[in-house]
Coordinates of C-alpha atoms in Angstrom, one line a residue:
M1 CA 8.7 -56.1 -4.0
G2 CA 5.2 -56.7 -5.6
A3 CA 3.3 -53.5 -4.2
S4 CA 0.8 -55.2 -1.3
M5 CA -0.2 -53.8 1.7
S6 CA 1.9 -56.0 3.9
E7 CA 5.0 -53.3 2.5
V8 CA 6.0 -51.4 5.0
A9 CA 9.4 -49.3 5.0
I10 CA 10.6 -46.9 7.9
V11 CA 11.9 -43.7 6.6
T12 CA 14.5 -42.5 8.7
P13 CA 16.0 -39.1 8.2
V14 CA 20.1 -38.8 9.9
F15 CA 22.5 -36.6 10.1
G16 CA 24.9 -37.9 12.9
R17 CA 23.5 -39.5 15.8
H18 CA 25.1 -43.0 14.9
A19 CA 24.8 -44.7 18.7
H20 CA 20.8 -43.5 18.6
L21 CA 21.1 -45.1 14.4
L22 CA 22.4 -48.3 15.8
N23 CA 20.4 -49.3 18.4
Q24 CA 16.6 -47.8 16.2
R25 CA 18.2 -51.0 13.5
T26 CA 18.9 -53.7 16.8
A27 CA 15.8 -52.6 17.9
L28 CA 13.9 -52.7 14.0
L29 CA 16.3 -56.2 13.8
G30 CA 14.5 -57.6 17.5
G31 CA 10.4 -56.9 16.7
S32 CA 8.0 -58.8 15.8
R33 CA 7.8 -57.9 12.8
K34 CA 10.3 -56.9 10.3
P35 CA 10.5 -53.5 8.0
D36 CA 10.1 -54.8 4.5
Q37 CA 12.6 -51.9 3.8
H38 CA 13.9 -49.3 6.0
V39 CA 15.4 -46.1 4.1
V40 CA 18.3 -44.3 5.9
V41 CA 18.5 -40.3 4.4
S42 CA 22.1 -39.5 5.1
M43 CA 21.9 -35.6 5.4
G44 CA 25.8 -34.9 4.5
D45 CA 26.8 -37.9 6.8
P46 CA 29.3 -40.6 4.9
D47 CA 29.6 -42.7 7.4
I48 CA 26.0 -43.4 7.5
E49 CA 26.5 -45.2 4.0
R50 CA 29.8 -48.0 6.6
L51 CA 27.1 -48.0 9.7
V52 CA 24.5 -49.6 7.6
G53 CA 24.6 -49.5 4.3
S54 CA 25.7 -53.3 4.4
E55 CA 22.8 -54.4 5.9
P56 CA 20.1 -55.7 2.9
D57 CA 17.0 -54.4 3.8
C58 CA 18.3 -50.9 5.3
A59 CA 18.7 -48.9 2.1
V60 CA 21.0 -45.8 2.9
V61 CA 20.3 -42.9 0.4
E62 CA 22.9 -39.3 0.4
L63 CA 21.3 -35.9 0.4
D64 CA 24.4 -33.6 -0.2
V65 CA 23.2 -30.9 2.0
A66 CA 25.2 -28.5 4.8
P67 CA 23.4 -27.2 8.4
P68 CA 20.2 -26.5 9.1
W69 CA 19.0 -29.7 7.7
P70 CA 16.4 -29.8 5.4
L71 CA 14.1 -32.4 7.5
S72 CA 11.2 -31.4 5.3
R73 CA 12.9 -32.7 2.1
A74 CA 14.9 -36.0 3.7
R75 CA 12.0 -37.8 4.2
N76 CA 9.7 -36.3 1.2
L77 CA 13.2 -38.3 -0.1
G78 CA 13.1 -41.2 1.9
A79 CA 9.9 -40.6 0.7
Q80 CA 9.2 -41.3 -2.7
V81 CA 12.3 -44.2 -2.3
A82 CA 10.4 -46.2 -0.7
L83 CA 6.8 -45.5 -2.5
D84 CA 9.1 -46.6 -5.5
D85 CA 10.3 -49.9 -3.9
G86 CA 6.5 -50.5 -3.5
A87 CA 5.9 -49.8 -0.5
E88 CA 2.0 -49.3 0.6
V89 CA 2.7 -48.7 4.4
L90 CA 5.4 -45.8 4.9
V91 CA 6.8 -45.1 9.2
F92 CA 8.4 -41.9 9.6
L93 CA 10.6 -42.6 12.8
D94 CA 13.3 -40.4 13.9
V95 CA 16.3 -40.7 13.9
D96 CA 16.7 -40.2 18.6
C97 CA 13.7 -43.1 18.5
I98 CA 14.3 -46.6 19.4
P99 CA 10.5 -49.0 18.3
S100 CA 8.3 -51.0 20.6
G101 CA 9.1 -54.9 19.7
G102 CA 5.0 -53.9 17.8
L103 CA 5.7 -50.5 16.7
V104 CA 6.0 -51.8 12.7
D105 CA 3.1 -54.1 13.2
R106 CA 0.2 -52.5 15.3
Y107 CA 1.6 -49.5 12.3
A108 CA 1.1 -51.6 9.9
S109 CA -2.5 -53.7 10.5
V110 CA -3.9 -50.3 11.9
A111 CA -3.2 -49.3 8.5
K112 CA -5.0 -52.0 6.9
Q113 CA -8.5 -51.5 8.1
P114 CA -11.1 -48.7 7.6
P115 CA -11.1 -45.9 7.4
Y116 CA -7.9 -45.9 9.5
Q117 CA -6.5 -46.8 5.9
N118 CA -7.1 -42.8 5.3
G119 CA -6.1 -41.5 8.4
L120 CA -2.6 -40.2 9.4
L121 CA -1.8 -42.8 12.0
C122 CA -0.4 -41.6 15.1
G123 CA 2.1 -43.6 17.8
E124 CA 2.6 -43.3 21.6
V125 CA 5.9 -41.4 21.6
S126 CA 8.0 -41.5 25.5
Y127 CA 11.4 -40.4 26.7
L128 CA 14.6 -41.9 28.1
P129 CA 16.8 -40.5 30.7
A130 CA 19.6 -40.3 31.0
Q131 CA 21.6 -43.2 31.7
V132 CA 18.4 -45.4 32.3
P133 CA 18.9 -49.1 30.9
F134 CA 16.6 -49.3 28.0
R135 CA 15.1 -53.6 28.2
W136 CA 14.7 -54.6 24.3
D137 CA 12.2 -56.7 25.7
D138 CA 8.8 -54.9 27.3
D139 CA 7.1 -52.1 25.8
R140 CA 5.9 -50.3 28.8
L141 CA 7.4 -51.2 31.6
V142 CA 10.6 -49.6 31.3
L143 CA 12.3 -48.3 34.4
G144 CA 12.1 -44.1 34.3
V145 CA 9.8 -43.2 31.6
E146 CA 6.7 -42.1 31.6
P147 CA 4.2 -40.8 28.6
H148 CA 4.8 -38.0 26.8
P149 CA 1.9 -35.4 29.3
G150 CA 0.9 -33.7 26.1
R151 CA -0.8 -36.9 24.2
P152 CA -3.0 -39.3 25.8
L153 CA -2.6 -42.5 26.7
V154 CA -4.7 -44.9 24.8
P155 CA -4.9 -48.7 25.4
S156 CA -2.6 -50.9 23.3
T157 CA -5.6 -52.6 21.7
S158 CA -7.1 -49.2 20.8
V159 CA -7.0 -46.2 18.2
L160 CA -8.7 -42.7 18.5
A161 CA -10.2 -40.7 16.5
T162 CA -8.5 -36.6 17.3
T163 CA -9.5 -33.5 16.2
E164 CA -6.3 -31.6 17.9
Y165 CA -4.2 -31.5 14.2
T166 CA -1.4 -29.3 16.7
S167 CA -0.6 -31.8 18.2
F168 CA 0.8 -33.4 15.4
W169 CA 4.2 -35.1 15.5
S170 CA 6.7 -36.1 12.8
L171 CA 8.7 -38.8 15.6
S172 CA 6.0 -41.3 14.8
F173 CA 3.2 -41.6 12.7
A174 CA 2.3 -44.7 9.1
V175 CA 0.6 -43.5 6.6
T176 CA -0.1 -45.5 3.8
A177 CA 1.0 -43.8 0.6
G178 CA -3.0 -43.4 -1.4
T179 CA -2.5 -40.3 2.3
W180 CA 1.0 -39.8 1.4
H181 CA -0.5 -38.9 -2.6
R182 CA -2.9 -37.5 -0.5
L183 CA -0.9 -34.9 2.4
G184 CA 2.0 -34.4 -0.1
G185 CA 4.6 -34.4 1.6
F186 CA 6.4 -32.4 4.2
C187 CA 6.8 -28.6 3.1
E188 CA 10.8 -28.4 2.0
L189 CA 10.1 -24.3 2.5
Y190 CA 11.0 -25.4 6.0
R191 CA 14.6 -25.9 6.8
G192 CA 16.2 -26.2 10.1
Y193 CA 14.4 -27.2 13.9
G194 CA 10.8 -25.9 14.1
A195 CA 6.9 -26.5 12.3
E196 CA 7.2 -28.6 9.4
D197 CA 5.7 -31.4 11.4
T198 CA 3.0 -28.7 12.7
D199 CA 2.5 -27.8 9.2
L200 CA 1.8 -31.1 7.8
G201 CA -1.0 -31.3 10.5
Q202 CA -2.5 -28.5 9.2
C203 CA -1.9 -29.8 5.6
A204 CA -4.6 -33.6 6.4
Q205 CA -6.8 -30.9 8.2
A206 CA -7.0 -29.1 5.3
A207 CA -7.4 -32.4 3.0
A208 CA -9.8 -34.0 5.3
I209 CA -7.4 -36.2 6.5
D210 CA -8.8 -38.0 9.5
M211 CA -5.6 -38.2 12.9
F212 CA -6.2 -40.9 15.0
W213 CA -3.8 -42.0 18.5
V214 CA -2.5 -45.4 17.7
G215 CA -1.7 -48.1 20.4
G216 CA 0.6 -50.0 20.6
A217 CA 2.9 -49.0 18.2
Q218 CA 5.2 -47.1 20.5
A219 CA 8.8 -45.4 20.4
F220 CA 11.2 -44.7 23.2
H221 CA 12.9 -41.3 22.6
Q222 CA 16.8 -41.3 23.3
Y223 CA 17.6 -39.5 25.6
H224 CA 20.3 -36.1 24.5
P225 CA 20.9 -32.9 25.7
V226 CA 18.7 -30.4 25.2
S227 CA 18.2 -26.5 25.0
D228 CA 14.8 -25.1 27.3
P229 CA 13.7 -23.3 25.0
P230 CA 15.9 -24.3 22.0
V231 CA 18.0 -20.8 21.9
E232 CA 21.0 -22.8 19.4
H233 CA 18.2 -22.9 17.0
L234 CA 16.3 -19.1 17.3
S235 CA 17.3 -18.2 14.0
E236 CA 16.1 -21.4 12.6
I237 CA 13.3 -21.1 14.7
M238 CA 12.2 -18.0 13.3
D239 CA 12.7 -17.6 9.8
N240 CA 9.7 -21.3 10.1
A241 CA 7.3 -19.7 11.5
R242 CA 7.6 -16.7 9.2
T243 CA 7.3 -19.1 6.5
F244 CA 4.1 -21.2 8.4
R245 CA 2.6 -18.3 9.1
A246 CA 2.5 -16.9 5.2
R247 CA 1.0 -20.2 4.8
W248 CA -1.3 -20.6 7.6
G249 CA -2.2 -17.3 8.5
W250 CA -0.8 -18.3 12.9
W251 CA 2.5 -18.0 14.8
P252 CA 3.0 -21.5 15.8
M253 CA 5.4 -23.0 18.7
E254 CA 3.7 -20.5 21.1
G255 CA 5.3 -21.0 24.1
W256 CA 8.7 -21.0 22.0
F257 CA 7.9 -17.8 22.1
E258 CA 6.9 -16.7 24.9
A259 CA 9.9 -18.1 26.9
F260 CA 12.4 -16.3 24.3
Q261 CA 10.7 -12.9 24.7
A262 CA 10.6 -13.3 28.8
A263 CA 15.3 -14.4 27.9
G264 CA 15.4 -11.0 26.5
L265 CA 16.2 -12.9 22.8
A266 CA 12.5 -11.8 21.1
R267 CA 9.5 -9.8 20.8
Y268 CA 6.8 -9.0 18.6
D269 CA 6.4 -6.1 17.0
A270 CA 3.4 -5.0 16.9
A271 CA 2.5 -2.2 14.1
R272 CA 3.8 -5.3 11.7
Q273 CA 1.9 -8.1 13.4
I274 CA 5.4 -10.3 13.5
W275 CA 7.9 -11.8 15.6
V276 CA 12.1 -10.5 15.6
R277 CA 14.9 -10.6 17.5
T278 CA 16.5 -8.1 20.2

């Protein structure tokens, strides 16, 4: 592919979640604009190649790893593959997320415009409840779906500047190739659940990269069971939180740590100024 601002690549890391991946692929192919390339990074899952590897717009990249999953490394690898093939706009979309019909076109359009072309572009993500039918032709009026309460509801034709870098999340976002190089990618010291996206938000702030909420680039997070707090990821969260504190000087995921403490799973050691397991 020749490099131009029209070249848009989706980057999706995945292990398992095959039904979610197929739903995402269906939505991408049915959107108002199809991506020029979909880079799917398979984290130790050989079945991904069989599922989507034969599709002409889809490049499956094998990453031979074991849990805890190195999501930062997988996203960085997918981005590099896309950039090497001429992508000028990178859209990162977690496998859990179904893009709305206009997501690719909206990200691509906004990424061409100053000052957004130099920014971190974040689309709206709504959560699908269990067993709620999804209407592929309807971007917003989906039965039972509400926007995330911690993010603003931006009109579909608007872009809203924000300084809330701690609210950045990696479920759905876009950057130009130039902005990606300024960011330096995700820090690969993180493995498993938590903090790698908060870290990228801090990298953006440190590099004076503006952050924007992009209306009209909506994604729908597909239902899967979760724990609250995510006790099955306690070890990963604690390891990643320590890495984050060493890099940025403060503890992320405060709400989860307070919940772990209330459940008797963790405590704050004031003498050492560190969270520890109980």
